[in-house]
mmCIF file of C-alpha atoms in Angstrom:
data_model
loop_
_atom_site.group_PDB
_atom_site.id
_atom_site.type_symbol
_atom_site.label_atom_id
_atom_site.label_comp_id
_atom_site.label_asym_id
_atom_site.label_seq_id
_atom_site.Cartn_x
_atom_site.Cartn_y
_atom_site.Cartn_z
ATOM 1 C CA MET A 1 -22.832 18.031 14.696
ATOM 2 C CA SER A 2 -20.084 20.620 15.158
ATOM 3 C CA GLU A 3 -17.523 20.191 17.916
ATOM 4 C CA ILE A 4 -18.820 23.114 19.943
ATOM 5 C CA ASP A 5 -22.330 21.610 19.935
ATOM 6 C CA ARG A 6 -20.863 18.348 21.279
ATOM 7 C CA MET A 7 -19.039 20.327 23.979
ATOM 8 C CA LEU A 8 -22.170 22.258 24.986
ATOM 9 C CA GLU A 9 -24.020 18.924 25.259
ATOM 10 C CA ALA A 10 -21.191 17.355 27.287
ATOM 11 C CA ASN A 11 -21.261 20.387 29.591
ATOM 12 C CA GLN A 12 -24.825 19.412 30.627
ATOM 13 C CA ARG A 13 -23.394 16.217 32.128
ATOM 14 C CA TRP A 14 -20.578 18.183 33.823
ATOM 15 C CA LEU A 15 -23.200 20.194 35.721
ATOM 16 C CA ASP A 16 -24.264 17.044 37.616
ATOM 17 C CA ASP A 17 -20.755 16.639 39.059
ATOM 18 C CA PHE A 18 -19.854 20.321 39.406
ATOM 19 C CA PRO A 19 -18.185 20.708 42.813
ATOM 20 C CA GLY A 20 -19.027 24.400 43.331
ATOM 21 C CA ASP A 21 -17.288 27.738 43.310
ATOM 22 C CA VAL A 22 -13.724 28.287 44.594
ATOM 23 C CA PRO A 23 -11.600 31.486 44.820
ATOM 24 C CA VAL A 24 -9.928 32.965 41.726
ATOM 25 C CA ALA A 25 -6.385 32.910 43.231
ATOM 26 C CA PRO A 26 -4.780 29.461 42.749
ATOM 27 C CA ALA A 27 -4.678 27.585 46.077
ATOM 28 C CA ARG A 28 -1.288 25.954 45.420
ATOM 29 C CA LYS A 29 0.268 29.245 44.173
ATOM 30 C CA VAL A 30 1.679 27.568 41.083
ATOM 31 C CA ALA A 31 1.431 28.147 37.334
ATOM 32 C CA VAL A 32 1.904 25.310 34.832
ATOM 33 C CA VAL A 33 3.218 26.162 31.352
ATOM 34 C CA ALA A 34 2.604 23.256 28.968
ATOM 35 C CA CYS A 35 2.326 22.320 25.312
ATOM 36 C CA MET A 36 -1.160 22.381 23.724
ATOM 37 C CA ASP A 37 -0.797 18.678 22.795
ATOM 38 C CA SER A 38 -4.121 16.815 22.844
ATOM 39 C CA ARG A 39 -2.698 13.928 24.884
ATOM 40 C CA MET A 40 -2.007 15.908 28.065
ATOM 41 C CA PRO A 41 -4.972 16.117 30.474
ATOM 42 C CA LEU A 42 -2.977 18.157 32.967
ATOM 43 C CA PHE A 43 -5.398 17.949 35.890
ATOM 44 C CA GLY A 44 -5.242 14.130 35.913
ATOM 45 C CA MET A 45 -1.565 13.839 34.946
ATOM 46 C CA LEU A 46 -0.387 16.208 37.675
ATOM 47 C CA GLY A 47 -3.005 15.545 40.351
ATOM 48 C CA LEU A 48 -4.522 19.028 40.150
ATOM 49 C CA GLU A 49 -7.897 19.896 41.661
ATOM 50 C CA ILE A 50 -10.150 22.749 40.558
ATOM 51 C CA GLY A 51 -8.691 26.024 41.843
ATOM 52 C CA ASP A 52 -5.151 24.683 42.378
ATOM 53 C CA ALA A 53 -3.063 26.166 39.550
ATOM 54 C CA HIS A 54 -3.021 28.405 36.507
ATOM 55 C CA VAL A 55 -2.613 26.487 33.267
ATOM 56 C CA ILE A 56 -0.883 28.254 30.370
ATOM 57 C CA ARG A 57 -0.554 26.294 27.113
ATOM 58 C CA ASN A 58 0.707 26.984 23.603
ATOM 59 C CA ALA A 59 2.353 25.102 20.739
ATOM 60 C CA GLY A 60 5.477 23.581 22.285
ATOM 61 C CA GLY A 61 4.926 25.019 25.754
ATOM 62 C CA VAL A 62 7.538 27.611 24.798
ATOM 63 C CA ILE A 63 8.203 30.944 26.497
ATOM 64 C CA THR A 64 7.006 33.874 24.395
ATOM 65 C CA ASP A 65 5.975 37.431 25.302
ATOM 66 C CA ASP A 66 2.452 36.072 25.741
ATOM 67 C CA THR A 67 3.664 33.396 28.175
ATOM 68 C CA LEU A 68 5.517 36.060 30.186
ATOM 69 C CA ARG A 69 2.412 38.297 30.136
ATOM 70 C CA SER A 70 0.312 35.408 31.486
ATOM 71 C CA LEU A 71 2.889 34.508 34.152
ATOM 72 C CA ALA A 72 3.162 38.163 35.214
ATOM 73 C CA ILE A 73 -0.629 38.354 35.672
ATOM 74 C CA SER A 74 -0.565 35.018 37.504
ATOM 75 C CA GLN A 75 2.119 36.246 39.898
ATOM 76 C CA HIS A 76 1.380 39.954 40.392
ATOM 77 C CA LEU A 77 -2.433 39.870 40.357
ATOM 78 C CA LEU A 78 -3.178 36.356 41.606
ATOM 79 C CA GLY A 79 -0.288 35.436 43.885
ATOM 80 C CA THR A 80 1.387 32.399 42.275
ATOM 81 C CA ARG A 81 5.149 31.981 42.724
ATOM 82 C CA GLU A 82 6.244 28.534 41.468
ATOM 83 C CA VAL A 83 6.370 27.707 37.750
ATOM 84 C CA VAL A 84 6.325 24.153 36.363
ATOM 85 C CA LEU A 85 7.024 23.587 32.658
ATOM 86 C CA VAL A 86 5.620 20.524 30.872
ATOM 87 C CA HIS A 87 6.977 19.612 27.437
ATOM 88 C CA HIS A 88 6.507 16.120 25.988
ATOM 89 C CA THR A 89 7.782 13.380 23.701
ATOM 90 C CA ASP A 90 6.596 13.085 20.068
ATOM 91 C CA CYS A 91 5.856 16.830 19.727
ATOM 92 C CA GLY A 92 4.547 18.207 16.435
ATOM 93 C CA LEU A 93 7.155 20.966 16.624
ATOM 94 C CA GLN A 94 9.936 18.366 16.365
ATOM 95 C CA LYS A 95 8.584 17.262 12.958
ATOM 96 C CA SER A 96 9.188 20.556 11.090
ATOM 97 C CA THR A 97 11.527 23.550 11.015
ATOM 98 C CA ASP A 98 10.619 27.251 11.241
ATOM 99 C CA GLU A 99 11.499 27.656 7.556
ATOM 100 C CA GLU A 100 9.496 24.620 6.381
ATOM 101 C CA PHE A 101 6.521 25.751 8.450
ATOM 102 C CA ALA A 102 6.564 29.306 7.055
ATOM 103 C CA ASP A 103 6.836 27.847 3.517
ATOM 104 C CA LEU A 104 3.851 25.567 4.192
ATOM 105 C CA VAL A 105 1.639 28.368 5.521
ATOM 106 C CA GLU A 106 2.592 30.655 2.627
ATOM 107 C CA ARG A 107 1.952 27.910 0.062
ATOM 108 C CA THR A 108 -1.450 27.078 1.580
ATOM 109 C CA THR A 109 -2.790 30.546 2.419
ATOM 110 C CA GLY A 110 -0.747 32.924 0.253
ATOM 111 C CA HIS A 111 0.497 34.695 3.404
ATOM 112 C CA ARG A 112 3.872 34.170 5.103
ATOM 113 C CA PRO A 113 3.477 34.350 8.903
ATOM 114 C CA PRO A 114 5.457 37.068 10.739
ATOM 115 C CA TRP A 115 6.097 34.791 13.753
ATOM 116 C CA PRO A 116 8.415 31.742 13.795
ATOM 117 C CA ALA A 117 6.901 28.300 14.528
ATOM 118 C CA ARG A 118 9.456 27.796 17.352
ATOM 119 C CA ALA A 119 10.363 24.303 16.139
ATOM 120 C CA PHE A 120 12.976 22.371 18.127
ATOM 121 C CA THR A 121 14.886 19.092 18.005
ATOM 122 C CA ASP A 122 16.074 18.271 21.544
ATOM 123 C CA VAL A 123 13.202 18.361 24.037
ATOM 124 C CA ASP A 124 15.444 18.451 27.133
ATOM 125 C CA ALA A 125 17.402 21.399 25.727
ATOM 126 C CA ASP A 126 14.116 23.173 24.938
ATOM 127 C CA VAL A 127 12.912 22.681 28.527
ATOM 128 C CA ARG A 128 16.199 24.063 29.910
ATOM 129 C CA GLU A 129 15.950 27.094 27.623
ATOM 130 C CA SER A 130 12.362 27.704 28.800
ATOM 131 C CA VAL A 131 13.421 27.440 32.457
ATOM 132 C CA ARG A 132 16.162 29.982 31.749
ATOM 133 C CA LEU A 133 13.807 32.450 30.054
ATOM 134 C CA VAL A 134 11.319 32.356 32.950
ATOM 135 C CA THR A 135 14.060 32.522 35.580
ATOM 136 C CA GLU A 136 15.728 35.507 33.921
ATOM 137 C CA SER A 137 12.569 37.531 33.176
ATOM 138 C CA PRO A 138 12.823 40.866 35.024
ATOM 139 C CA TYR A 139 9.004 41.125 35.248
ATOM 140 C CA LEU A 140 8.405 38.026 37.375
ATOM 141 C CA LEU A 141 8.585 37.079 41.068
ATOM 142 C CA SER A 142 9.199 33.330 40.663
ATOM 143 C CA THR A 143 10.562 31.524 43.705
ATOM 144 C CA GLU A 144 11.081 28.207 41.884
ATOM 145 C CA VAL A 145 11.078 27.315 38.171
ATOM 146 C CA ARG A 146 11.450 23.672 37.163
ATOM 147 C CA GLY A 147 10.888 21.756 33.945
ATOM 148 C CA THR A 148 9.599 18.323 32.962
ATOM 149 C CA VAL A 149 9.026 16.110 29.936
ATOM 150 C CA TYR A 150 5.839 14.010 29.723
ATOM 151 C CA ASP A 151 6.113 10.688 27.885
ATOM 152 C CA VAL A 152 2.899 10.424 25.821
ATOM 153 C CA ALA A 153 3.474 6.684 25.291
ATOM 154 C CA THR A 154 3.739 5.737 28.968
ATOM 155 C CA GLY A 155 2.118 8.603 30.912
ATOM 156 C CA LYS A 156 5.297 9.216 32.901
ATOM 157 C CA LEU A 157 6.464 12.712 33.873
ATOM 158 C CA ARG A 158 10.252 13.156 34.150
ATOM 159 C CA GLU A 159 12.029 16.183 35.588
ATOM 160 C CA VAL A 160 14.747 17.767 33.436
ATOM 161 C CA ARG A 161 17.731 18.933 35.489
ATOM 162 C CA MET B 1 7.366 19.974 49.602
ATOM 163 C CA SER B 2 7.472 22.045 46.421
ATOM 164 C CA GLU B 3 4.571 21.930 43.977
ATOM 165 C CA ILE B 4 6.548 20.099 41.306
ATOM 166 C CA ASP B 5 7.451 17.353 43.801
ATOM 167 C CA ARG B 6 3.742 16.942 44.607
ATOM 168 C CA MET B 7 3.007 16.727 40.867
ATOM 169 C CA LEU B 8 5.727 14.131 40.259
ATOM 170 C CA GLU B 9 4.283 12.082 43.123
ATOM 171 C CA ALA B 10 0.720 12.450 41.794
ATOM 172 C CA ASN B 11 1.970 11.340 38.381
ATOM 173 C CA GLN B 12 2.853 7.930 39.901
ATOM 174 C CA ARG B 13 -0.852 7.387 40.585
ATOM 175 C CA TRP B 14 -1.762 8.573 37.054
ATOM 176 C CA LEU B 15 0.360 5.744 35.632
ATOM 177 C CA ASP B 16 -2.069 3.174 37.078
ATOM 178 C CA ASP B 17 -4.938 4.604 35.019
ATOM 179 C CA PHE B 18 -2.963 5.634 31.930
ATOM 180 C CA PRO B 19 -5.054 4.570 28.918
ATOM 181 C CA GLY B 20 -2.172 4.203 26.447
ATOM 182 C CA ASP B 21 -0.769 6.020 23.456
ATOM 183 C CA VAL B 22 -2.900 7.780 20.819
ATOM 184 C CA PRO B 23 -1.916 9.682 17.632
ATOM 185 C CA VAL B 24 -0.510 13.239 17.781
ATOM 186 C CA ALA B 25 -3.194 14.723 15.443
ATOM 187 C CA PRO B 26 -6.360 15.625 17.415
ATOM 188 C CA ALA B 27 -9.141 13.111 16.640
ATOM 189 C CA ARG B 28 -11.943 15.708 16.721
ATOM 190 C CA LYS B 29 -9.949 18.213 14.607
ATOM 191 C CA VAL B 30 -10.657 21.043 17.022
ATOM 192 C CA ALA B 31 -8.547 23.519 18.980
ATOM 193 C CA VAL B 32 -9.796 25.080 22.215
ATOM 194 C CA VAL B 33 -8.486 28.537 23.193
ATOM 195 C CA ALA B 34 -9.203 29.244 26.863
ATOM 196 C CA CYS B 35 -8.198 31.365 29.814
ATOM 197 C CA MET B 36 -5.523 29.988 32.177
ATOM 198 C CA ASP B 37 -7.979 30.261 35.109
ATOM 199 C CA SER B 38 -7.448 27.549 37.726
ATOM 200 C CA ARG B 39 -11.154 26.697 37.877
ATOM 201 C CA MET B 40 -11.459 25.346 34.329
ATOM 202 C CA PRO B 41 -10.633 21.634 33.974
ATOM 203 C CA LEU B 42 -11.363 21.688 30.243
ATOM 204 C CA PHE B 43 -11.368 17.926 29.646
ATOM 205 C CA GLY B 44 -14.180 17.412 32.176
ATOM 206 C CA MET B 45 -16.058 20.633 31.412
ATOM 207 C CA LEU B 46 -16.179 20.015 27.655
ATOM 208 C CA GLY B 47 -16.285 16.198 27.590
ATOM 209 C CA LEU B 48 -12.858 15.845 25.969
ATOM 210 C CA GLU B 49 -10.967 12.554 25.860
ATOM 211 C CA ILE B 50 -7.203 12.173 25.541
ATOM 212 C CA GLY B 51 -6.221 12.874 21.935
ATOM 213 C CA ASP B 52 -9.401 14.823 21.039
ATOM 214 C CA ALA B 53 -8.341 18.480 20.865
ATOM 215 C CA HIS B 54 -5.512 20.959 21.153
ATOM 216 C CA VAL B 55 -5.745 23.138 24.241
ATOM 217 C CA ILE B 56 -4.260 26.649 24.062
ATOM 218 C CA ARG B 57 -4.489 28.756 27.220
ATOM 219 C CA ASN B 58 -3.255 32.176 28.335
ATOM 220 C CA ALA B 59 -4.328 34.981 30.669
ATOM 221 C CA GLY B 60 -7.819 35.887 29.451
ATOM 222 C CA GLY B 61 -7.934 33.378 26.610
ATOM 223 C CA VAL B 62 -7.161 36.331 24.349
ATOM 224 C CA ILE B 63 -5.863 36.195 20.771
ATOM 225 C CA THR B 64 -2.233 37.267 20.556
ATOM 226 C CA ASP B 65 0.498 36.508 18.020
ATOM 227 C CA ASP B 66 1.339 33.474 20.129
ATOM 228 C CA THR B 67 -2.262 32.229 19.990
ATOM 229 C CA LEU B 68 -2.256 32.618 16.200
ATOM 230 C CA ARG B 69 1.122 30.815 15.992
ATOM 231 C CA SER B 70 -0.308 27.920 18.020
ATOM 232 C CA LEU B 71 -3.517 27.780 15.957
ATOM 233 C CA ALA B 72 -1.504 27.857 12.707
ATOM 234 C CA ILE B 73 0.580 24.881 13.880
ATOM 235 C CA SER B 74 -2.595 23.127 15.028
ATOM 236 C CA GLN B 75 -4.234 23.605 11.635
ATOM 237 C CA HIS B 76 -1.380 23.368 9.113
ATOM 238 C CA LEU B 77 0.721 20.658 10.781
ATOM 239 C CA LEU B 78 -1.870 18.690 12.733
ATOM 240 C CA GLY B 79 -5.104 19.047 10.787
ATOM 241 C CA THR B 80 -7.544 20.831 13.126
ATOM 242 C CA ARG B 81 -10.162 23.134 11.579
ATOM 243 C CA GLU B 82 -12.706 24.197 14.224
ATOM 244 C CA VAL B 83 -11.816 26.683 16.970
ATOM 245 C CA VAL B 84 -13.744 26.998 20.245
ATOM 246 C CA LEU B 85 -13.013 29.931 22.575
ATOM 247 C CA VAL B 86 -13.663 29.634 26.323
ATOM 248 C CA HIS B 87 -13.631 32.781 28.447
ATOM 249 C CA HIS B 88 -15.256 32.859 31.888
ATOM 250 C CA THR B 89 -16.972 34.877 34.617
ATOM 251 C CA ASP B 90 -14.992 36.463 37.494
ATOM 252 C CA CYS B 91 -11.776 36.787 35.439
ATOM 253 C CA GLY B 92 -8.677 38.328 37.044
ATOM 254 C CA LEU B 93 -8.271 40.514 33.951
ATOM 255 C CA GLN B 94 -11.584 42.237 34.740
ATOM 256 C CA LYS B 95 -10.189 43.419 38.090
ATOM 257 C CA SER B 96 -7.412 45.671 36.725
ATOM 258 C CA THR B 97 -6.556 47.883 33.752
ATOM 259 C CA ASP B 98 -3.512 47.709 31.470
ATOM 260 C CA GLU B 99 -2.164 50.897 33.049
ATOM 261 C CA GLU B 100 -2.717 49.773 36.653
ATOM 262 C CA PHE B 101 -1.095 46.438 35.872
ATOM 263 C CA ALA B 102 1.994 48.000 34.268
ATOM 264 C CA ASP B 103 2.285 50.362 37.275
ATOM 265 C CA LEU B 104 2.052 47.408 39.676
ATOM 266 C CA VAL B 105 4.748 45.375 37.882
ATOM 267 C CA GLU B 106 7.040 48.413 37.673
ATOM 268 C CA ARG B 107 6.529 49.252 41.351
ATOM 269 C CA THR B 108 7.208 45.647 42.415
ATOM 270 C CA THR B 109 10.087 44.685 40.114
ATOM 271 C CA GLY B 110 11.530 48.012 38.940
ATOM 272 C CA HIS B 111 10.774 47.053 35.332
ATOM 273 C CA ARG B 112 7.799 48.217 33.258
ATOM 274 C CA PRO B 113 6.571 45.384 30.995
ATOM 275 C CA PRO B 114 6.621 46.008 27.224
ATOM 276 C CA TRP B 115 3.372 44.027 26.682
ATOM 277 C CA PRO B 116 -0.125 45.129 27.786
ATOM 278 C CA ALA B 117 -2.025 42.994 30.320
ATOM 279 C CA ARG B 118 -4.996 42.798 27.921
ATOM 280 C CA ALA B 119 -7.497 43.687 30.649
ATOM 281 C CA PHE B 120 -11.179 43.881 29.676
ATOM 282 C CA THR B 121 -14.540 44.786 31.170
ATOM 283 C CA ASP B 122 -17.273 43.071 29.108
ATOM 284 C CA VAL B 123 -16.637 39.341 28.744
ATOM 285 C CA ASP B 124 -19.122 38.832 25.887
ATOM 286 C CA ALA B 125 -17.540 41.687 23.922
ATOM 287 C CA ASP B 126 -14.104 40.181 24.553
ATOM 288 C CA VAL B 127 -15.258 36.796 23.233
ATOM 289 C CA ARG B 128 -16.704 38.407 20.082
ATOM 290 C CA GLU B 129 -13.450 40.299 19.498
ATOM 291 C CA SER B 130 -11.477 37.054 19.874
ATOM 292 C CA VAL B 131 -13.786 35.271 17.402
ATOM 293 C CA ARG B 132 -13.220 38.123 14.957
ATOM 294 C CA LEU B 133 -9.425 38.011 15.288
ATOM 295 C CA VAL B 134 -9.299 34.258 14.635
ATOM 296 C CA THR B 135 -11.817 34.434 11.800
ATOM 297 C CA GLU B 136 -9.945 37.261 10.069
ATOM 298 C CA SER B 137 -6.416 35.857 10.442
ATOM 299 C CA PRO B 138 -4.956 35.330 6.964
ATOM 300 C CA TYR B 139 -2.711 32.502 8.222
ATOM 301 C CA LEU B 140 -5.455 30.101 9.311
ATOM 302 C CA LEU B 141 -7.772 27.562 7.670
ATOM 303 C CA SER B 142 -10.611 27.656 10.224
ATOM 304 C CA THR B 143 -13.948 26.253 9.059
ATOM 305 C CA GLU B 144 -15.835 27.306 12.184
ATOM 306 C CA VAL B 145 -14.939 29.691 15.027
ATOM 307 C CA ARG B 146 -17.316 30.033 17.978
ATOM 308 C CA GLY B 147 -17.031 31.505 21.453
ATOM 309 C CA THR B 148 -18.339 30.677 24.906
ATOM 310 C CA VAL B 149 -18.335 31.966 28.484
ATOM 311 C CA TYR B 150 -17.941 29.487 31.368
ATOM 312 C CA ASP B 151 -19.694 30.383 34.627
ATOM 313 C CA VAL B 152 -17.204 29.457 37.371
ATOM 314 C CA ALA B 153 -19.978 29.616 40.005
ATOM 315 C CA THR B 154 -22.325 27.120 38.324
ATOM 316 C CA GLY B 155 -20.173 25.114 35.870
ATOM 317 C CA LYS B 156 -22.367 26.137 32.941
ATOM 318 C CA LEU B 157 -20.937 26.886 29.484
ATOM 319 C CA ARG B 158 -22.881 29.466 27.441
ATOM 320 C CA GLU B 159 -22.329 30.253 23.775
ATOM 321 C CA VAL B 160 -21.827 33.935 22.863
ATOM 322 C CA ARG B 161 -23.518 34.860 19.594
#
């Protein structure tokens, strides 16, 4: 059975608990930008309810043009103002470099990707850089931008200052 | 109290239920690409457990260079192969156009964004276009790419064919 078929089946069970419709604009006026890592169920980890917050995720939880596009839509069209960044320990992007990754993709597919992997070594430094990029974006209306690191071994969220 | 302080407090309760560490590579070898919408708790909706799947999310769940970067890392570094797209009804990106959005950001901040909003009208057509972009990317190793629309009013997930 393919994964999507399992998900469509699981969705039948979700319908029994479905709490009903809520407005499109996030109730807590916050957007979360997090890594795509499979070990971060953000709703449970952060105490979010349906309708509370936008959730933007990519490899590393890094700030790219696409992250800024999503945050701009979140803020200008749907009224969020705070931004919370969630990076984590044991990230796949700490296990490679941009050069090694491009070599790997080229070796495997015959095509060298035009975008860097955005590998990093120090997770706290990467969070601070992401906070800076969001804070300094001229297209946003953020009132508060703060960053955290989630420990995938313990479940603990720690703020980076 | 700021939103991040509420999240850090909620995380204390999460620690009581934390199920423990699991490997970084997704167990079900699947990546989900979804919209950032606040009404989609993907783990519950799709029956995902911690460690099952990568979760990539942006405004619209659209395929950008950053989505392809994330999928390439997911596949080449962490072994996923299937891709499931999740768009949804009542999307914020259906309520504006790229031009209107750029005008709004420029009027509000004084700066016109260099990236389009990626607004759309027909959600099924947008899902099919996203499936095509992932399927045709020369940098990926996808074995199966399928798309869905989530109904935020009923909780039901529907495959787009």
